[in-house]
């Protein structure tokens, strides 16, 4: 038990510090970059109106006071009322969360399911046409900007081929193009990393030993190689989760997907502080939770980092 | 590459894609001209945030609220005022407007409509407890009386010739008193009730607003059973959704994409000349812009024909002054604003201009073409010997500068003519204490004030003529273009766009062509 606390304690602490830092940075940046009140009022609104709205939003208080109020409220799970939607920011953000979760998890799952086997096959058949084709595609996937890929997919698979709807959320068909777009980058980098990690492991003595003792090749690859190659893959996968959250902003905008990423963009335009803060907080929380989970997964995968 | 914004990249990607997408391969043209659909899907560039008509003035929202609610008076796409919930109105004496109300009208929840609802709705706009976004629109009204169920009297503080026009735009939508009072503003917003041709069914934020036809609408049930408003923020996917037939109508069709829509066998483009102007507003307090000669030179040095032709693909006209074409008192005899770079140089010389910096603070996409027009104009001004500079500012920075009146020189403004009258545009914005009060001229002010409160249209016409002359000497705005607002439509949609940005779905203006 003590070992477990020693293992988890510092990681948990670091996660909380990260969360606090993220919320503070967002708080400061949002306030430095513009005032929401003029956006809320008609251009001919009198000064008294301005003062009234500012007071109502608590923006007439000095910044440190606003910050203290903000932190105290966050601890209570209260992110304030959305300036734009006029309802609690938390309710707004959680309303958008299922759409993003659906899109993100699908993209993530597809990326993993496609990328790991491809990376593995490429490594095992190194320098074969299959390897070249796969790595060529991965290069495109990694370098093509999300919005370009998204619009390209719409034009080709939706408008020309007519297989999928152009945008919006609804049936599983609606999910295909945005998930492919969003997953492309993660897919490409996971495939490339899997390939190099597997190649690395294939050169190890224990693989030669395994082969020498006459194990079937499939067993060598799956049991001895893949498991040992999985550590860097797990790391990059967790980090890719962040890229995925960032990519959601663009993907959701291109595909008119009603998710948190689009909400974030619009709330920034609208200077809707409470919603932006809540969105960033939730995203950071997700990212931190995933990476925390990966830390624990390490322990399961690699006895060397396991608490003793 | 790194200096390109994402939006610009998106645009170029879309153009690239447009070249690749083979238009004629789409759909079956013979069938596309008619439809059996009972549902209309409209894609806008942005989502709605509120259904309460008194809580918004944004185009995306009024397109919905003007169909859930009725006004006493309605401005048709032809620009004229027609009966709405009021069947007749007339001025009694100088300051009393009398309205006769339509009988037998019911709200979506079954409540009968009466004069009490009108009185309540008008007073609601300025109710301090509600903090509406339209609290100044009807402020010329002193009090509202409802002597009987079908009569409303509105007493204005001074003579107000434009009251019917005010009642036809935002702030003028009529709510059911009983329900609105008992539900409170939040619940009302979640389940809005009006008398309009469609009633509210559901709303999923950033996904869709679902409305259904009001079967008992006094103007006749509209031509479909359901209307769905969807937000599709990016231009290329919005157009793709139209070309593929997923939506029936799209708003905010940029001029450089018009050909894709009109080139397809199933879709068409429809536009209305915007009820307003795109102008470079001027901070006339900042030298050298305090000198009228310099501002005249700025105007003379702009080749507006080229801007309309190249940047708007011909989808716009060159203005001739501060009054938009289509408005009351638009002077058809006045020639379009002149391009004369030689004369511009002369006036600069006369003004003693010594190369002081002239800054355009532009947004990117706040109004269509704002940044490209800024860059084009910068080039034209430089050719005329003006030290012009373009600075890009963000929306909220623009809003803040607007409030603080701290613009460095010129900035884009797209004043909407809310009343189809110079009073609702030029005078609303440029009057003393108005949002763009950077320049004063005693005669201009005197005429503007007198025209606002005069019920003599002949006098008003003369006043606006004189004001235009003063305007064209001093240029508190430099009008650049009056563009068309374009929509993409399936060919089976029969619909005329409204210059004031509302989408009119009532029977007289909207129909699907059936086989």
PDB file of C-alpha atoms in Angstrom, chain A residues 81-200:
ATOM      1  CA  UNK A  81     -22.877  31.346 -16.285  1.00  0.00           C
ATOM      2  CA  UNK A  82     -22.213  31.418 -19.988  1.00  0.00           C
ATOM      3  CA  UNK A  83     -22.350  34.980 -21.235  1.00  0.00           C
ATOM      4  CA  UNK A  84     -23.554  33.843 -24.624  1.00  0.00           C
ATOM      5  CA  UNK A  85     -26.003  31.076 -23.743  1.00  0.00           C
ATOM      6  CA  UNK A  86     -27.153  32.500 -20.420  1.00  0.00           C
ATOM      7  CA  UNK A  87     -26.990  29.159 -18.632  1.00  0.00           C
ATOM      8  CA  UNK A  88     -24.361  27.501 -16.412  1.00  0.00           C
ATOM      9  CA  UNK A  89     -21.097  27.033 -18.314  1.00  0.00           C
ATOM     10  CA  UNK A  90     -20.667  23.544 -16.913  1.00  0.00           C
ATOM     11  CA  UNK A  91     -24.051  22.533 -18.292  1.00  0.00           C
ATOM     12  CA  UNK A  92     -23.182  24.009 -21.680  1.00  0.00           C
ATOM     13  CA  UNK A  93     -19.845  22.196 -21.897  1.00  0.00           C
ATOM     14  CA  UNK A  94     -21.126  18.857 -20.677  1.00  0.00           C
ATOM     15  CA  UNK A  95     -23.923  19.177 -23.210  1.00  0.00           C
ATOM     16  CA  UNK A  96     -21.323  19.241 -25.975  1.00  0.00           C
ATOM     17  CA  UNK A  97     -19.127  16.551 -24.422  1.00  0.00           C
ATOM     18  CA  UNK A  98     -20.890  13.414 -25.698  1.00  0.00           C
ATOM     19  CA  UNK A  99     -20.437  14.462 -29.332  1.00  0.00           C
ATOM     20  CA  UNK A 100     -16.727  15.043 -28.827  1.00  0.00           C
ATOM     21  CA  UNK A 101     -16.319  11.844 -26.847  1.00  0.00           C
ATOM     22  CA  UNK A 102     -18.017   9.885 -29.608  1.00  0.00           C
ATOM     23  CA  UNK A 103     -15.862  11.445 -32.287  1.00  0.00           C
ATOM     24  CA  UNK A 104     -12.618  11.356 -30.311  1.00  0.00           C
ATOM     25  CA  UNK A 105     -12.966   7.780 -29.112  1.00  0.00           C
ATOM     26  CA  UNK A 106     -13.905   6.551 -32.568  1.00  0.00           C
ATOM     27  CA  UNK A 107     -10.977   8.370 -34.131  1.00  0.00           C
ATOM     28  CA  UNK A 108      -8.674   7.088 -31.416  1.00  0.00           C
ATOM     29  CA  UNK A 109      -9.924   3.538 -31.645  1.00  0.00           C
ATOM     30  CA  UNK A 110      -9.735   3.458 -35.424  1.00  0.00           C
ATOM     31  CA  UNK A 111      -6.265   5.000 -35.311  1.00  0.00           C
ATOM     32  CA  UNK A 112      -5.018   2.323 -32.938  1.00  0.00           C
ATOM     33  CA  UNK A 113      -6.739  -0.577 -34.701  1.00  0.00           C
ATOM     34  CA  UNK A 114      -5.329   0.465 -38.053  1.00  0.00           C
ATOM     35  CA  UNK A 115      -1.968   1.867 -37.058  1.00  0.00           C
ATOM     36  CA  UNK A 116      -0.593  -0.911 -34.854  1.00  0.00           C
ATOM     37  CA  UNK A 117      -1.111  -3.768 -37.345  1.00  0.00           C
ATOM     38  CA  UNK A 118       0.216  -1.596 -40.179  1.00  0.00           C
ATOM     39  CA  UNK A 119       3.277  -0.610 -38.203  1.00  0.00           C
ATOM     40  CA  UNK A 120       3.856  -4.218 -37.262  1.00  0.00           C
ATOM     41  CA  UNK A 121       3.441  -5.504 -40.814  1.00  0.00           C
ATOM     42  CA  UNK A 122       5.712  -2.788 -42.154  1.00  0.00           C
ATOM     43  CA  UNK A 123       8.421  -3.670 -39.668  1.00  0.00           C
ATOM     44  CA  UNK A 124       8.197  -7.378 -40.282  1.00  0.00           C
ATOM     45  CA  UNK A 125       8.196  -6.843 -44.067  1.00  0.00           C
ATOM     46  CA  UNK A 126      10.763  -4.100 -43.953  1.00  0.00           C
ATOM     47  CA  UNK A 127      11.579  -2.443 -47.284  1.00  0.00           C
ATOM     48  CA  UNK A 128       8.843  -4.385 -49.062  1.00  0.00           C
ATOM     49  CA  UNK A 129       6.382  -2.523 -51.328  1.00  0.00           C
ATOM     50  CA  UNK A 130       3.851  -2.834 -48.516  1.00  0.00           C
ATOM     51  CA  UNK A 131       6.226  -1.085 -46.134  1.00  0.00           C
ATOM     52  CA  UNK A 132       6.867   1.720 -48.602  1.00  0.00           C
ATOM     53  CA  UNK A 133       3.202   2.191 -49.368  1.00  0.00           C
ATOM     54  CA  UNK A 134       2.229   2.214 -45.701  1.00  0.00           C
ATOM     55  CA  UNK A 135       4.944   4.625 -44.681  1.00  0.00           C
ATOM     56  CA  UNK A 136       4.214   6.865 -47.656  1.00  0.00           C
ATOM     57  CA  UNK A 137       0.584   7.099 -46.585  1.00  0.00           C
ATOM     58  CA  UNK A 138       1.675   7.721 -43.016  1.00  0.00           C
ATOM     59  CA  UNK A 139       3.826  10.601 -44.191  1.00  0.00           C
ATOM     60  CA  UNK A 140       0.827  12.169 -45.905  1.00  0.00           C
ATOM     61  CA  UNK A 141      -1.357  11.550 -42.873  1.00  0.00           C
ATOM     62  CA  UNK A 142       1.149  13.216 -40.638  1.00  0.00           C
ATOM     63  CA  UNK A 143       1.845  16.223 -42.814  1.00  0.00           C
ATOM     64  CA  UNK A 144      -1.563  17.069 -44.281  1.00  0.00           C
ATOM     65  CA  UNK A 145      -3.310  19.770 -42.243  1.00  0.00           C
ATOM     66  CA  UNK A 146      -6.547  18.574 -40.672  1.00  0.00           C
ATOM     67  CA  UNK A 147      -8.780  21.130 -42.384  1.00  0.00           C
ATOM     68  CA  UNK A 148      -7.316  20.310 -45.775  1.00  0.00           C
ATOM     69  CA  UNK A 149      -7.839  16.607 -45.265  1.00  0.00           C
ATOM     70  CA  UNK A 150     -11.356  17.240 -43.983  1.00  0.00           C
ATOM     71  CA  UNK A 151     -12.430  19.291 -46.981  1.00  0.00           C
ATOM     72  CA  UNK A 152     -10.714  16.856 -49.331  1.00  0.00           C
ATOM     73  CA  UNK A 153     -12.631  13.949 -47.757  1.00  0.00           C
ATOM     74  CA  UNK A 154     -15.908  15.853 -48.086  1.00  0.00           C
ATOM     75  CA  UNK A 155     -15.286  16.617 -51.742  1.00  0.00           C
ATOM     76  CA  UNK A 156     -14.124  13.139 -52.660  1.00  0.00           C
ATOM     77  CA  UNK A 157     -16.077  10.711 -50.495  1.00  0.00           C
ATOM     78  CA  UNK A 158     -19.189  12.732 -49.930  1.00  0.00           C
ATOM     79  CA  UNK A 159     -19.775  15.020 -52.874  1.00  0.00           C
ATOM     80  CA  UNK A 160     -18.222  12.904 -55.645  1.00  0.00           C
ATOM     81  CA  UNK A 161     -18.670   9.351 -54.447  1.00  0.00           C
ATOM     82  CA  UNK A 162     -21.774  10.097 -52.410  1.00  0.00           C
ATOM     83  CA  UNK A 163     -20.948   7.550 -49.721  1.00  0.00           C
ATOM     84  CA  UNK A 164     -21.220   9.734 -46.675  1.00  0.00           C
ATOM     85  CA  UNK A 165     -23.075  12.875 -45.577  1.00  0.00           C
ATOM     86  CA  UNK A 166     -21.065  16.094 -45.931  1.00  0.00           C
ATOM     87  CA  UNK A 167     -21.450  17.258 -42.349  1.00  0.00           C
ATOM     88  CA  UNK A 168     -23.499  17.150 -39.190  1.00  0.00           C
ATOM     89  CA  UNK A 169     -24.122  14.487 -36.585  1.00  0.00           C
ATOM     90  CA  UNK A 170     -26.645  11.668 -36.729  1.00  0.00           C
ATOM     91  CA  UNK A 171     -26.161   8.163 -38.090  1.00  0.00           C
ATOM     92  CA  UNK A 172     -22.899   6.169 -38.076  1.00  0.00           C
ATOM     93  CA  UNK A 173     -22.280   7.384 -41.619  1.00  0.00           C
ATOM     94  CA  UNK A 174     -21.974  10.897 -40.260  1.00  0.00           C
ATOM     95  CA  UNK A 175     -19.155   9.695 -38.044  1.00  0.00           C
ATOM     96  CA  UNK A 176     -16.909   8.160 -40.698  1.00  0.00           C
ATOM     97  CA  UNK A 177     -15.362  11.186 -42.377  1.00  0.00           C
ATOM     98  CA  UNK A 178     -14.761  13.307 -39.292  1.00  0.00           C
ATOM     99  CA  UNK A 179     -13.318  10.330 -37.410  1.00  0.00           C
ATOM    100  CA  UNK A 180     -11.002   9.495 -40.309  1.00  0.00           C
ATOM    101  CA  UNK A 181      -9.922  13.126 -40.529  1.00  0.00           C
ATOM    102  CA  UNK A 182      -9.353  13.468 -36.843  1.00  0.00           C
ATOM    103  CA  UNK A 183      -7.646  10.091 -36.519  1.00  0.00           C
ATOM    104  CA  UNK A 184      -5.348  10.537 -39.509  1.00  0.00           C
ATOM    105  CA  UNK A 185      -2.561  12.303 -37.714  1.00  0.00           C
ATOM    106  CA  UNK A 186      -2.576  10.004 -34.707  1.00  0.00           C
ATOM    107  CA  UNK A 187      -2.861   6.990 -36.990  1.00  0.00           C
ATOM    108  CA  UNK A 188       0.173   8.070 -39.000  1.00  0.00           C
ATOM    109  CA  UNK A 189       2.411   8.755 -36.068  1.00  0.00           C
ATOM    110  CA  UNK A 190       1.372   5.623 -34.176  1.00  0.00           C
ATOM    111  CA  UNK A 191       2.027   3.494 -37.269  1.00  0.00           C
ATOM    112  CA  UNK A 192       5.455   5.002 -37.790  1.00  0.00           C
ATOM    113  CA  UNK A 193       6.388   4.627 -34.181  1.00  0.00           C
ATOM    114  CA  UNK A 194       5.114   1.061 -33.980  1.00  0.00           C
ATOM    115  CA  UNK A 195       7.238   0.219 -36.968  1.00  0.00           C
ATOM    116  CA  UNK A 196      10.440   1.641 -35.560  1.00  0.00           C
ATOM    117  CA  UNK A 197       9.818   0.229 -32.091  1.00  0.00           C
ATOM    118  CA  UNK A 198       9.186  -3.229 -33.511  1.00  0.00           C
ATOM    119  CA  UNK A 199      12.313  -3.002 -35.678  1.00  0.00           C
ATOM    120  CA  UNK A 200      14.302  -2.084 -32.621  1.00  0.00           C
TER     121      UNK A 200
END
